[in-house]
CSV table of C-alpha atoms in Angstrom, one decimal:
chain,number,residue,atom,x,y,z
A,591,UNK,CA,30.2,263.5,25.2
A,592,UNK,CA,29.1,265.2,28.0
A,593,UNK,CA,26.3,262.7,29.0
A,594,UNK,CA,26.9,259.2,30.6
A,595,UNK,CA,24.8,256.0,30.7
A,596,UNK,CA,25.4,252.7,32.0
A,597,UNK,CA,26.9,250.4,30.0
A,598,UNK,CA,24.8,246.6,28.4
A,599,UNK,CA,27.3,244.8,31.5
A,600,UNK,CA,25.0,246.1,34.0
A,601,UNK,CA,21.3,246.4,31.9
A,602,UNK,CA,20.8,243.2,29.9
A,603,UNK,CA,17.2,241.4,29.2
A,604,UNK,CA,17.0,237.5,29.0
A,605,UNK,CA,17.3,236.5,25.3
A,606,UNK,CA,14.2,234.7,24.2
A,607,UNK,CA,12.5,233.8,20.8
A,608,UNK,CA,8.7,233.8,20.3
A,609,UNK,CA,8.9,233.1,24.4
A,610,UNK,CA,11.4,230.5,24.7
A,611,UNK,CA,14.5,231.9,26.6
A,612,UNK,CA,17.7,230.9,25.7
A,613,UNK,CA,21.6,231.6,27.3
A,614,UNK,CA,23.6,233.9,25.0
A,615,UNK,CA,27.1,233.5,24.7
A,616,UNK,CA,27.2,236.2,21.7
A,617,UNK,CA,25.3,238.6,19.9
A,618,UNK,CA,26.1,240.3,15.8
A,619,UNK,CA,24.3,243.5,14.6
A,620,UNK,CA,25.2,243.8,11.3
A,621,UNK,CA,23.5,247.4,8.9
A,622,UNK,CA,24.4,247.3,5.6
A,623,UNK,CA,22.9,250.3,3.6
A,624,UNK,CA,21.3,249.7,-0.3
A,625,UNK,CA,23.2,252.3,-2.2
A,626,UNK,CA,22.3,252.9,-6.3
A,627,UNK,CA,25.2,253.4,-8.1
A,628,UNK,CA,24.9,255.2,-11.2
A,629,UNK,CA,27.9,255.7,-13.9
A,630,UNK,CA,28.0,256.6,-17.5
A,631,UNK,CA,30.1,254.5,-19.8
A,632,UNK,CA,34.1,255.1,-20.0
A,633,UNK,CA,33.3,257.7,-17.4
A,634,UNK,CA,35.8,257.2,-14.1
A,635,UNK,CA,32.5,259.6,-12.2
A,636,UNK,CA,29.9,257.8,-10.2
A,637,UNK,CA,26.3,259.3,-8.5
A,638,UNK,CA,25.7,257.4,-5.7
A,639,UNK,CA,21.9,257.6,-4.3
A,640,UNK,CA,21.5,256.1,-0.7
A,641,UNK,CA,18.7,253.7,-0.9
A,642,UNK,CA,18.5,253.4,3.3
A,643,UNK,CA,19.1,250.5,4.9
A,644,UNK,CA,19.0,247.2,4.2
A,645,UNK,CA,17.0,244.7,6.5
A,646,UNK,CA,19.3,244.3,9.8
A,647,UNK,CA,20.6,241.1,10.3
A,648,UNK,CA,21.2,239.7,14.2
A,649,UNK,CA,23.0,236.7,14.8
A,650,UNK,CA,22.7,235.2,17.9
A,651,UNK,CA,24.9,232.7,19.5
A,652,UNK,CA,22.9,230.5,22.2
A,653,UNK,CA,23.1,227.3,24.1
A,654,UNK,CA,21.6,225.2,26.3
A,655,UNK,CA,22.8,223.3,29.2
A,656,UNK,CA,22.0,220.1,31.6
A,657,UNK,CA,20.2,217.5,31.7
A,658,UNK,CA,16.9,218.6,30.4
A,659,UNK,CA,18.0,221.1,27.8
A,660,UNK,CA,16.4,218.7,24.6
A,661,UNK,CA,13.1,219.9,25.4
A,662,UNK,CA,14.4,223.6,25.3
A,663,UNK,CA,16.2,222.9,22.0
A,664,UNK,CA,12.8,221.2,20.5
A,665,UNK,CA,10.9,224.0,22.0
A,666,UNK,CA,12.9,227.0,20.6
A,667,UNK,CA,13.5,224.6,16.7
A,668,UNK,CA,9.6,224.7,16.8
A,669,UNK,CA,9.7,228.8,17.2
A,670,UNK,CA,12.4,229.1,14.6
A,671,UNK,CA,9.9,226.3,12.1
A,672,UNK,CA,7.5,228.7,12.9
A,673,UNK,CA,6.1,231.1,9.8
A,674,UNK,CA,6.0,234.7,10.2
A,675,UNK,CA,7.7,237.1,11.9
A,676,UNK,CA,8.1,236.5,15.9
A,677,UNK,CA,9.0,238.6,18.8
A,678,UNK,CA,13.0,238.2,19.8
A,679,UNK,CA,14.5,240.2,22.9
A,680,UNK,CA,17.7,241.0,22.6
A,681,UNK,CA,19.5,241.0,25.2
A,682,UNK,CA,20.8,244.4,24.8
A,683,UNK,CA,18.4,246.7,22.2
A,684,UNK,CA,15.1,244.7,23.8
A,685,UNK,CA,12.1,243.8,21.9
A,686,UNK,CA,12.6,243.3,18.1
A,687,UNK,CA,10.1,241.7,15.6
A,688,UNK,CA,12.2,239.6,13.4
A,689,UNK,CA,12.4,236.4,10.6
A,690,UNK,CA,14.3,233.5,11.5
A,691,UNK,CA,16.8,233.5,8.7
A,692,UNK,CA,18.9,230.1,9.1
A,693,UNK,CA,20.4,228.3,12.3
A,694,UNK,CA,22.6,225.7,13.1
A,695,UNK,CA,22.6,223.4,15.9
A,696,UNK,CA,26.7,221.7,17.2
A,697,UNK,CA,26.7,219.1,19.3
A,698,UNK,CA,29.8,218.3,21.0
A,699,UNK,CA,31.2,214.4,22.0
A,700,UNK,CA,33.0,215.7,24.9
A,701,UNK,CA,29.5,217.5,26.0
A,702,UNK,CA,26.8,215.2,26.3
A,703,UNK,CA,24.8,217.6,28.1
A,704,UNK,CA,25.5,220.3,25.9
A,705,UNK,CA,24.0,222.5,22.3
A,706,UNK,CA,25.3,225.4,21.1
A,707,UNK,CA,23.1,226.8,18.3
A,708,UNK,CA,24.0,229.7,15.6
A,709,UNK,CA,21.0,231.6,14.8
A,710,UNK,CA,20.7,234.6,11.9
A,711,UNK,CA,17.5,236.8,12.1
A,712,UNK,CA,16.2,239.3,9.5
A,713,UNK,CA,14.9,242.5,11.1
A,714,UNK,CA,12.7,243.7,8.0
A,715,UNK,CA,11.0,247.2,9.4
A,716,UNK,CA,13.8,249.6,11.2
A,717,UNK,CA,12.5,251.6,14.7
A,718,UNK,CA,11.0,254.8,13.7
A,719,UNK,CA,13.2,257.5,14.6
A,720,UNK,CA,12.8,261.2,15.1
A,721,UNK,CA,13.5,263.5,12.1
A,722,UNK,CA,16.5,265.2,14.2
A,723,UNK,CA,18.7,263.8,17.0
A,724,UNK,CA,18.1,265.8,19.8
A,725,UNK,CA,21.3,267.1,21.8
A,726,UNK,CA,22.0,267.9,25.3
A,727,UNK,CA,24.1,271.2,24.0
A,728,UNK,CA,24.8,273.5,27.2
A,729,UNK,CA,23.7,277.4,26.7
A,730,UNK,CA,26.9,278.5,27.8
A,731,UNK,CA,30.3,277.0,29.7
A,732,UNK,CA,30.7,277.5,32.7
A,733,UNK,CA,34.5,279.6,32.9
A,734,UNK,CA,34.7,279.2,36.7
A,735,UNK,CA,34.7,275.7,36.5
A,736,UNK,CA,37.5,275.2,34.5
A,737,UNK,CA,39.9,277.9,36.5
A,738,UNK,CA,38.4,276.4,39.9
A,739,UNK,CA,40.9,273.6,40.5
A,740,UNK,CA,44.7,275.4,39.7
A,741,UNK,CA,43.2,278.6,41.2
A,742,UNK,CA,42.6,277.1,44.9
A,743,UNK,CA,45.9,275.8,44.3
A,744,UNK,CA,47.6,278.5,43.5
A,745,UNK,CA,45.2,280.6,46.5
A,746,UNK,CA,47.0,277.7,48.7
A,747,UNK,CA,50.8,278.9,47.9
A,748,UNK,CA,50.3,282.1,48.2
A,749,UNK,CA,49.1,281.7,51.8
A,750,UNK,CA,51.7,279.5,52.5
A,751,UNK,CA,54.3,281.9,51.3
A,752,UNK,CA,52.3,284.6,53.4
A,753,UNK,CA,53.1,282.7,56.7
A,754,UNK,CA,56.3,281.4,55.7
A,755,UNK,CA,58.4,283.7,53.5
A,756,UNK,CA,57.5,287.6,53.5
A,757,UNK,CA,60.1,288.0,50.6
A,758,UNK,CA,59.4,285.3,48.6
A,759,UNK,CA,55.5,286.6,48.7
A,760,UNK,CA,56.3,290.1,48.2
A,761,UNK,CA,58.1,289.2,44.9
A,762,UNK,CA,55.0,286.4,43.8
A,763,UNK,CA,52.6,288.9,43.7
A,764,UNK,CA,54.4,291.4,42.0
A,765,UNK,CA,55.2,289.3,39.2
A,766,UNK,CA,51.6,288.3,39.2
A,767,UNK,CA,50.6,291.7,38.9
A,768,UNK,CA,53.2,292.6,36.5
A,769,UNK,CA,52.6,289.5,34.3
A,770,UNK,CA,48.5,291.0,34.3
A,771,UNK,CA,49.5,294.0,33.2
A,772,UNK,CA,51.2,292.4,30.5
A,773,UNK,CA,48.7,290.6,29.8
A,774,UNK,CA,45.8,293.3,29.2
A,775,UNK,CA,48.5,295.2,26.9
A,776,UNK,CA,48.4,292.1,24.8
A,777,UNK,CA,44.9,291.8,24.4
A,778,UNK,CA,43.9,295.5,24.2
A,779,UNK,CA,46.6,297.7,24.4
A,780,UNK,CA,45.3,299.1,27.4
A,781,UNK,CA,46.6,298.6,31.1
A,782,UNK,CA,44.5,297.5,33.9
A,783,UNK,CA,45.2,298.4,37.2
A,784,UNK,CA,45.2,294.6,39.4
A,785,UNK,CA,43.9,295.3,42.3
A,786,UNK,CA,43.1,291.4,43.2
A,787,UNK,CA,46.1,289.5,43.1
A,788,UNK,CA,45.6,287.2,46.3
A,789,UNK,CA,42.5,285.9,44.7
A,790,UNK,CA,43.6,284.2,41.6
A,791,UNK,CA,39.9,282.9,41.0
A,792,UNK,CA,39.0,286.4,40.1
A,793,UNK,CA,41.8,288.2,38.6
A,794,UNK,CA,41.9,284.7,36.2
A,795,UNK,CA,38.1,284.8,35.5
A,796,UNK,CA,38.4,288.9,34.8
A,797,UNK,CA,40.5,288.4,32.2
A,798,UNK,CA,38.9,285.5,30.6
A,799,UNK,CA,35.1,287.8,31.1
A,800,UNK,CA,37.4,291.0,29.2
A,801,UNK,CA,39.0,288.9,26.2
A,802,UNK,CA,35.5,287.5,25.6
A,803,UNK,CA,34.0,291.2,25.4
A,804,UNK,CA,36.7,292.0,22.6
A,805,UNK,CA,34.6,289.8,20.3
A,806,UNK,CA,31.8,291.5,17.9
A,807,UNK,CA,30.1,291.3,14.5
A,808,UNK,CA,29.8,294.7,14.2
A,809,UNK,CA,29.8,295.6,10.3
A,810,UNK,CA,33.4,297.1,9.3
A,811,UNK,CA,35.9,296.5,6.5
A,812,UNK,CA,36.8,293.6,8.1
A,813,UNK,CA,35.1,290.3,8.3
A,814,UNK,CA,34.1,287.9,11.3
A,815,UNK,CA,36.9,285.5,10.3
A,816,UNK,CA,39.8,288.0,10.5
A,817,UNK,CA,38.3,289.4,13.9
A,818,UNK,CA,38.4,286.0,15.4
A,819,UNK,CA,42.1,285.2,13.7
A,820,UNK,CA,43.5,288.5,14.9
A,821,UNK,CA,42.2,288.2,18.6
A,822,UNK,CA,43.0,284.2,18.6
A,823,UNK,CA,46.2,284.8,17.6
A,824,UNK,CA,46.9,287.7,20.7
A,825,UNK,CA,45.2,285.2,22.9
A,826,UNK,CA,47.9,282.3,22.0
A,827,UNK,CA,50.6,285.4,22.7
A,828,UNK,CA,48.8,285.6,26.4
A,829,UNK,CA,50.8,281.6,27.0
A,830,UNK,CA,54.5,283.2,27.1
A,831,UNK,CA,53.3,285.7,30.1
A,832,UNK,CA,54.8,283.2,33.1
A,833,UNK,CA,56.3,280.8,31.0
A,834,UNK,CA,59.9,280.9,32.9
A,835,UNK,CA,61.9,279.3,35.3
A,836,UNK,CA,61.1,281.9,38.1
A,837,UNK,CA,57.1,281.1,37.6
A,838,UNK,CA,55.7,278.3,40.3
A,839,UNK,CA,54.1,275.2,38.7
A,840,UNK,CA,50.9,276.5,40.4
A,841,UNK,CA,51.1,280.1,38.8
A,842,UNK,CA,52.1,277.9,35.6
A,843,UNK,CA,49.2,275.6,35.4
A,844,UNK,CA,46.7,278.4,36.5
A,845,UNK,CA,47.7,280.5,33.4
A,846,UNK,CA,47.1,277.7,31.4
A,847,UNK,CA,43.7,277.4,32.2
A,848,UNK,CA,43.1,281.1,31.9
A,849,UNK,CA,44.6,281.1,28.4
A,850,UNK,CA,42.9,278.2,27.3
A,851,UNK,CA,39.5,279.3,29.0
A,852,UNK,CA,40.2,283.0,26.9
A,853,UNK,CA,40.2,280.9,23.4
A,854,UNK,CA,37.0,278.7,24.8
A,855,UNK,CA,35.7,282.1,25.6
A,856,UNK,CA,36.4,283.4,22.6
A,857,UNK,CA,34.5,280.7,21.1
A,858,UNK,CA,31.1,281.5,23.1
A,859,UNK,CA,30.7,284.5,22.3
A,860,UNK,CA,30.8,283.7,18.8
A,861,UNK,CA,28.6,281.1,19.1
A,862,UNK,CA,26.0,283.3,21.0
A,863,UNK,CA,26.2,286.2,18.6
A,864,UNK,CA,25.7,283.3,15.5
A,865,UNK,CA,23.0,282.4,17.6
A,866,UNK,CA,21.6,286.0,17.7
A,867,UNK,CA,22.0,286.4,13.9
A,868,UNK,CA,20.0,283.1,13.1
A,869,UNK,CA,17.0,284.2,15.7
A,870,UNK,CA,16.3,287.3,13.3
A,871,UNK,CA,13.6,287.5,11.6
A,872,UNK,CA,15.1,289.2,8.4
A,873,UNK,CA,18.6,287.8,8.8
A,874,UNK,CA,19.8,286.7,5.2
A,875,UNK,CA,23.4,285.9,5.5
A,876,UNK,CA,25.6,285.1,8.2
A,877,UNK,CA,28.5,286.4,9.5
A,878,UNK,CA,30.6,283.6,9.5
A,879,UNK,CA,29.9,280.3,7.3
A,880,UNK,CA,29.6,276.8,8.7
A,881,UNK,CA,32.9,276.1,7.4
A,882,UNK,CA,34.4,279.3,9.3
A,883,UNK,CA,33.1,277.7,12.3
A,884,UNK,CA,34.3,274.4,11.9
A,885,UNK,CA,37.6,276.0,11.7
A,886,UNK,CA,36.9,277.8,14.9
A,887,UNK,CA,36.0,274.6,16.7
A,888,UNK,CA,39.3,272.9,15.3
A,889,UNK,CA,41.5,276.1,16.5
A,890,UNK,CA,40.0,276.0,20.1
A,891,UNK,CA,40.1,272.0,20.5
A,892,UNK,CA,43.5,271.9,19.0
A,893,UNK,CA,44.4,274.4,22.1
A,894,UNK,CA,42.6,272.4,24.8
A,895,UNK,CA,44.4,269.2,23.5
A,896,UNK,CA,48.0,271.3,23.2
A,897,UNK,CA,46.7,272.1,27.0
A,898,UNK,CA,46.4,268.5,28.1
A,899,UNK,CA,49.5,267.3,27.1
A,900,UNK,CA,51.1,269.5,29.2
A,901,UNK,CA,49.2,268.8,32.3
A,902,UNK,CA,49.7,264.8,31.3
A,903,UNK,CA,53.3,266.0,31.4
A,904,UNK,CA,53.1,266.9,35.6
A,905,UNK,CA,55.0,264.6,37.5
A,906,UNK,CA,53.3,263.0,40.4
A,907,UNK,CA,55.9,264.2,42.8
A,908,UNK,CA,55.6,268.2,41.6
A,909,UNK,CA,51.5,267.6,41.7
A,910,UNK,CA,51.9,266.2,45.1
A,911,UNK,CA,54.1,269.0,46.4
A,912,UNK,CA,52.6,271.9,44.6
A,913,UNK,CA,48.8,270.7,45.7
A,914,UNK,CA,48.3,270.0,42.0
A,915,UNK,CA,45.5,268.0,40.3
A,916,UNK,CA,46.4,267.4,36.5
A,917,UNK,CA,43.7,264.4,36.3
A,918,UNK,CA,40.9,267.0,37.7
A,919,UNK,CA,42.3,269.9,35.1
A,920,UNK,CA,42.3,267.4,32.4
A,921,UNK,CA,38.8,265.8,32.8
A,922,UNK,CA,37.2,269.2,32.8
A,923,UNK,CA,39.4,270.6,29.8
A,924,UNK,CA,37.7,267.1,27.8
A,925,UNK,CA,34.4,268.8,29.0
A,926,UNK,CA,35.3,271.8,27.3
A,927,UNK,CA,36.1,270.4,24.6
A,928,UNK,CA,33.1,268.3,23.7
A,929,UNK,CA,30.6,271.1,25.4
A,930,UNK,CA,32.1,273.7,22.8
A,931,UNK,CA,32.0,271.3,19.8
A,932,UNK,CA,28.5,270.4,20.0
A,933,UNK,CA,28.0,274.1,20.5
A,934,UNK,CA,29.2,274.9,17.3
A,935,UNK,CA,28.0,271.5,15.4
A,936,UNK,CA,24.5,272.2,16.6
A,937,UNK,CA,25.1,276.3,14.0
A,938,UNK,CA,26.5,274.2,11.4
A,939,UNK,CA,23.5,271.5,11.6
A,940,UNK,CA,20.9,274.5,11.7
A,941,UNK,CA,18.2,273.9,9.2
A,942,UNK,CA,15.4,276.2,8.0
A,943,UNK,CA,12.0,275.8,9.3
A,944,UNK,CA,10.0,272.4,8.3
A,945,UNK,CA,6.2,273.1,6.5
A,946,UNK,CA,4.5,270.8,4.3
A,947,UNK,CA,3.3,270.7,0.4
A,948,UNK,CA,1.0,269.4,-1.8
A,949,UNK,CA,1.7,267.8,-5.2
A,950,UNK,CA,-0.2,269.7,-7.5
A,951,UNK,CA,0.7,267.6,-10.8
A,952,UNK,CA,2.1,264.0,-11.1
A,953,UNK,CA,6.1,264.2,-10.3
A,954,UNK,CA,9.3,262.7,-8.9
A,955,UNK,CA,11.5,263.6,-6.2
A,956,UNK,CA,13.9,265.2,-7.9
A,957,UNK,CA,11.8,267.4,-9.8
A,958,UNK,CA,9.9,268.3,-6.8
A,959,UNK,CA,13.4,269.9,-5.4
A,960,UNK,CA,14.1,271.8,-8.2
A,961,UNK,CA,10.9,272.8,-8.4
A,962,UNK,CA,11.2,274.4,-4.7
A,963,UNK,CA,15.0,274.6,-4.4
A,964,UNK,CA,16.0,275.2,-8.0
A,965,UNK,CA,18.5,272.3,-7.3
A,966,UNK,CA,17.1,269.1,-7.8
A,967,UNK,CA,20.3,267.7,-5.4
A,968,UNK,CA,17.8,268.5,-2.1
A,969,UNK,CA,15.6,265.5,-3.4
A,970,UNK,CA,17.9,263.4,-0.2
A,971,UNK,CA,16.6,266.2,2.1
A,972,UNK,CA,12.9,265.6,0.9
A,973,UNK,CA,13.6,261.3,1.3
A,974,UNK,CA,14.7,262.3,4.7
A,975,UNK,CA,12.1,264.1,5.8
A,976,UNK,CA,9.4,261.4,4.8
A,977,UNK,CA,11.1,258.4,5.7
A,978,UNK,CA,7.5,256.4,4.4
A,979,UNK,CA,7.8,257.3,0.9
A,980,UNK,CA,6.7,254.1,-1.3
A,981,UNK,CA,8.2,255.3,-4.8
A,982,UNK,CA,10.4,258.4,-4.8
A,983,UNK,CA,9.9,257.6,-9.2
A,984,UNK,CA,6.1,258.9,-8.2
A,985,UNK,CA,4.3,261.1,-6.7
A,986,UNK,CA,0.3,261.3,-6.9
A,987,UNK,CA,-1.5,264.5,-7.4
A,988,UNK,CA,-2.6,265.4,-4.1
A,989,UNK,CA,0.2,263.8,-1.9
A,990,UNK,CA,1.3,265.8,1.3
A,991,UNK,CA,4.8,265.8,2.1
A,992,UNK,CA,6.8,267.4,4.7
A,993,UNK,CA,9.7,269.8,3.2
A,994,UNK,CA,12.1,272.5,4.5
A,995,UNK,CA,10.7,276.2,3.4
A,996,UNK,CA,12.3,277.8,0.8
C-alpha cells in the first residue's frame, strides 16, 4: 500500500536449531488467540474478552541429504533432547527463542541417503511491539501526477491536429473550451473564462485546485456531511461533460482523471481541515464523525475503481493509436486510492494523548476505566496500553500504568 519490500524469495536466513543448520523444505506459523467467553444461562448473548495470544507454534519441515547426513540428524536430535528453550532461525522472521514441542523423523526405502524430519516449536514470549503501528501516510497527493500521463497525451493530439488538420483543431479546442465552461457552471454556477486550452495539464489541474477550494467547515445550518454530499454529487455530474461520440479517446480519458482527481480532491481538503480541527487546543467535537469519513473514503475509492474499469476497458489498438497508457493511468489511480485511505484511516485511528496513573487503592481493570472513563468497556484500551500486566483481576496500591487522558 504505497510502500514496497522485497519479498522472503530473495532475503532468506539458513534454518538452524541451537546451531545445527538444517535444509527446509517448509515452514507453518500458526497464532491462535486465548479468548474468555462469558455467557449467562439460557441467554443466546456472549462477552467475549481477548486474552492475547496464545504461544505461537512453528513447524518446520527439514531434511538432510548424502552420505554423511546421520551425524547431522544425531546432532540436531541432541538439540531438540536438549532442556530449555534454544535459539531457532527462521528462515524468514530470523532469530526466535523457542521449545521444541514434538518431531518426527521418515525415512524412506527408496532413499537410503535420505531424512525428512517434522518438527513443532513453541514460541512462548511474543516480540515486543510498539504501542501504535507507525504509517507512511503522505501529507498531501500529488494532483499533477495523476493528470500527468492522459494530459501529454492529449497535449500530443492537439499538436498533431495543429500540423495536420486546421479544421479539425479549430473545432477540438472549442469544444474543450465549451465543455470547461460547462463545467465551472456545474460546480459553481459561475463561468470561467479558458484562456489555456492547448495546455491540458493546466486547464485540468485548475479545475481540480477550484473544486477543492469549494470545500469548508465553516459553521452554517448545514452540516459537513451534506456539504461534502452536495459537492460530490455536482462533481460525479462533471463525467457527462465529453462523454459523446464526437470527444477523442484522449480528451475522454483526460476528463476522467480530472473528475476522478476533483473527488480525490475533494477528499483532501477534508482530510486537512479534520486535521486542523483535531490540532486545536479547545476543539471538542468534530465536524464530521469517523463514520462520516469512512463513508467518504468508500465514495472516493468506489469512483477510482468505477475509473479503472474503464481504463481496463481501452483496447490495445485505440491506446496504441491515440498515444494512450491505461496500465500507467491505472497504477497511479491504485496509488490514489490507498494514499487517500490511509489518509483518512490514520483521523479515524486518532487517539487522545497517552499520560500515566497511579493506583491509589487496591482495584481491577475494569474498575479502573470506569473510574477514569465512566465506562468500564475502555478496560481493553488500558490491557493494550500495558501489554506487561501480570493480573488484570489486581492491581497493587501504588502501580503505574500508562492510560489515554480523559
Amino acid at each position: 500500500m504505497g510502500l514496497f519490500f522485497m519479498g522472503w524469495e530473495t532475503d532468506l536466513y539458513e534454518g538452524s536449531f541451537r546451531g545445527v543448520t538444517f535444509d527446509t523444505v517448509s515452514i507453518t506459523d500458526a497464532y491462535t488467540k486465548s479468548l474468555a467467553i462469558h455467557q449467562a444461562p439460557y441467554s443466546n448473548a456472549a462477552q467475549i474478552e481477548d486474552m492475547g495470544l496464545d504461544p505461537r507454534k512453528i513447524s518446520v519441515t527439514a531434511l538432510y541429504t548424502g552420505d554423511y547426513y546421520l551425524p547431522w540428524l544425531k546432532a540436531l536430535t541432541a538439540a531438540l533432547v536438549e532442556t530449555g528453550s534454544g535459539e531457532l532461525i527462521h528462515p524468514i522472521h530470523g532469530i526466535a527463542q523457542v521449545y521444541a514441542h514434538s518431531w518426527q523423523e521418515v525415512h524412506d526405502a527408496e532413499n537410503p541417503d535420505y531424512v525428512g524430519l517434522s518438527i513443532d516449536f513453541l514460541k512462548a514470549e511474543d516480540e515486543e511491539r510498539s504501542l501504535f503501528i507507525p504509517t507512511s501516510t503522505v501529507e498531501s497527493i500529488d494532483y499533477e501526477q495523476i493528470l500527468a500521463t492522459p494530459a501529454q497525451s492529449l497535449e500530443k493530439e492537439l499538436k498533431a491536429l495543429e500540423r495536420s488538420d486546421s479544421n479539425a483543431f479549430f473545432n477540438t479546442v472549442s469544444k474543450i473550451r465549451n465543455g470547461l465552461q460547462s463545467a465551472y457552471k456545474l460546480i459553481n454556477n459561475t463561468q470561467k473564462n479558458i484562456d489555456n486550452v492547448l495546455s491540458p495539464a493546466s486547464w485540468a489541474y485548475g479545475l481540480v485546485s477550484d473544486v477543492s477550494k469549494l470545500v469548508t467547515f465553516d459553521v452554517t445550518d448545514i452540516s459537513a456531511m451534506s456539504k461534502w454530499r452536495s459537492l460530490a454529487k455536482r462533481v460525479e455530474k462533471l463525467g457527462a461533460v465529453f462523454d459523446d461520440n464526437n470527444s477523442s479517446p484522449a480528451l475522454k480519458q483526460l476528463w476522467r482523471a480530472t473528475t476522478v482527481t476533483s473527488q480525490v480532491a475533494v477528499a483532501q481538503q477534508i482530510v486537512n481541515l479534520t486535521r486542523e480541527e483535531t490540532a486545536k487546543a479547545n476543539s471538542t467535537e468534530a465536524s464530521l464523525t469517523p463514520p462520516e469519513l469512512a463513508v467518504i473514503r468508500q465514495r472516493v475509492r468506489q469512483d477510482l475503481q468505477s475509473t479503472i474499469v474503464q481504463e481496463r476497458s481501452i483496447s490495445a489498438e485505440i491506446a496504441d493509436s491515440n498515444n494512450l497508457q491505461p496500465v500507467t493511468q491505472i497504477a497511479v489511480y491504485k496509488q490514489a486510492a490507498d494514499q487517500i485511505h490511509e489518509q483518512i484511516q490514520e483521523l479515524i485511528e486518532a487517539r487522545p494523548p497517552i499520560t500515566t496513573t497511579v493506583i491509589k487503592l487496591p482495584s481491577t481493570v475494569h474498575l479502573l476505566a470506569h473510574q477514569l472513563y465512566g465506562d468500564f468497556t475502555r478496560s481493553s484500551e488500558i490491557l493494550r496500553l500495558n501489554p506487561n500486566l501480570e493480573n488484570p483481576a489486581v492491581l497493587r496500591a501504588g502501580q503505574e500504568l500508562t492510560v489515554y487522558a480523559r
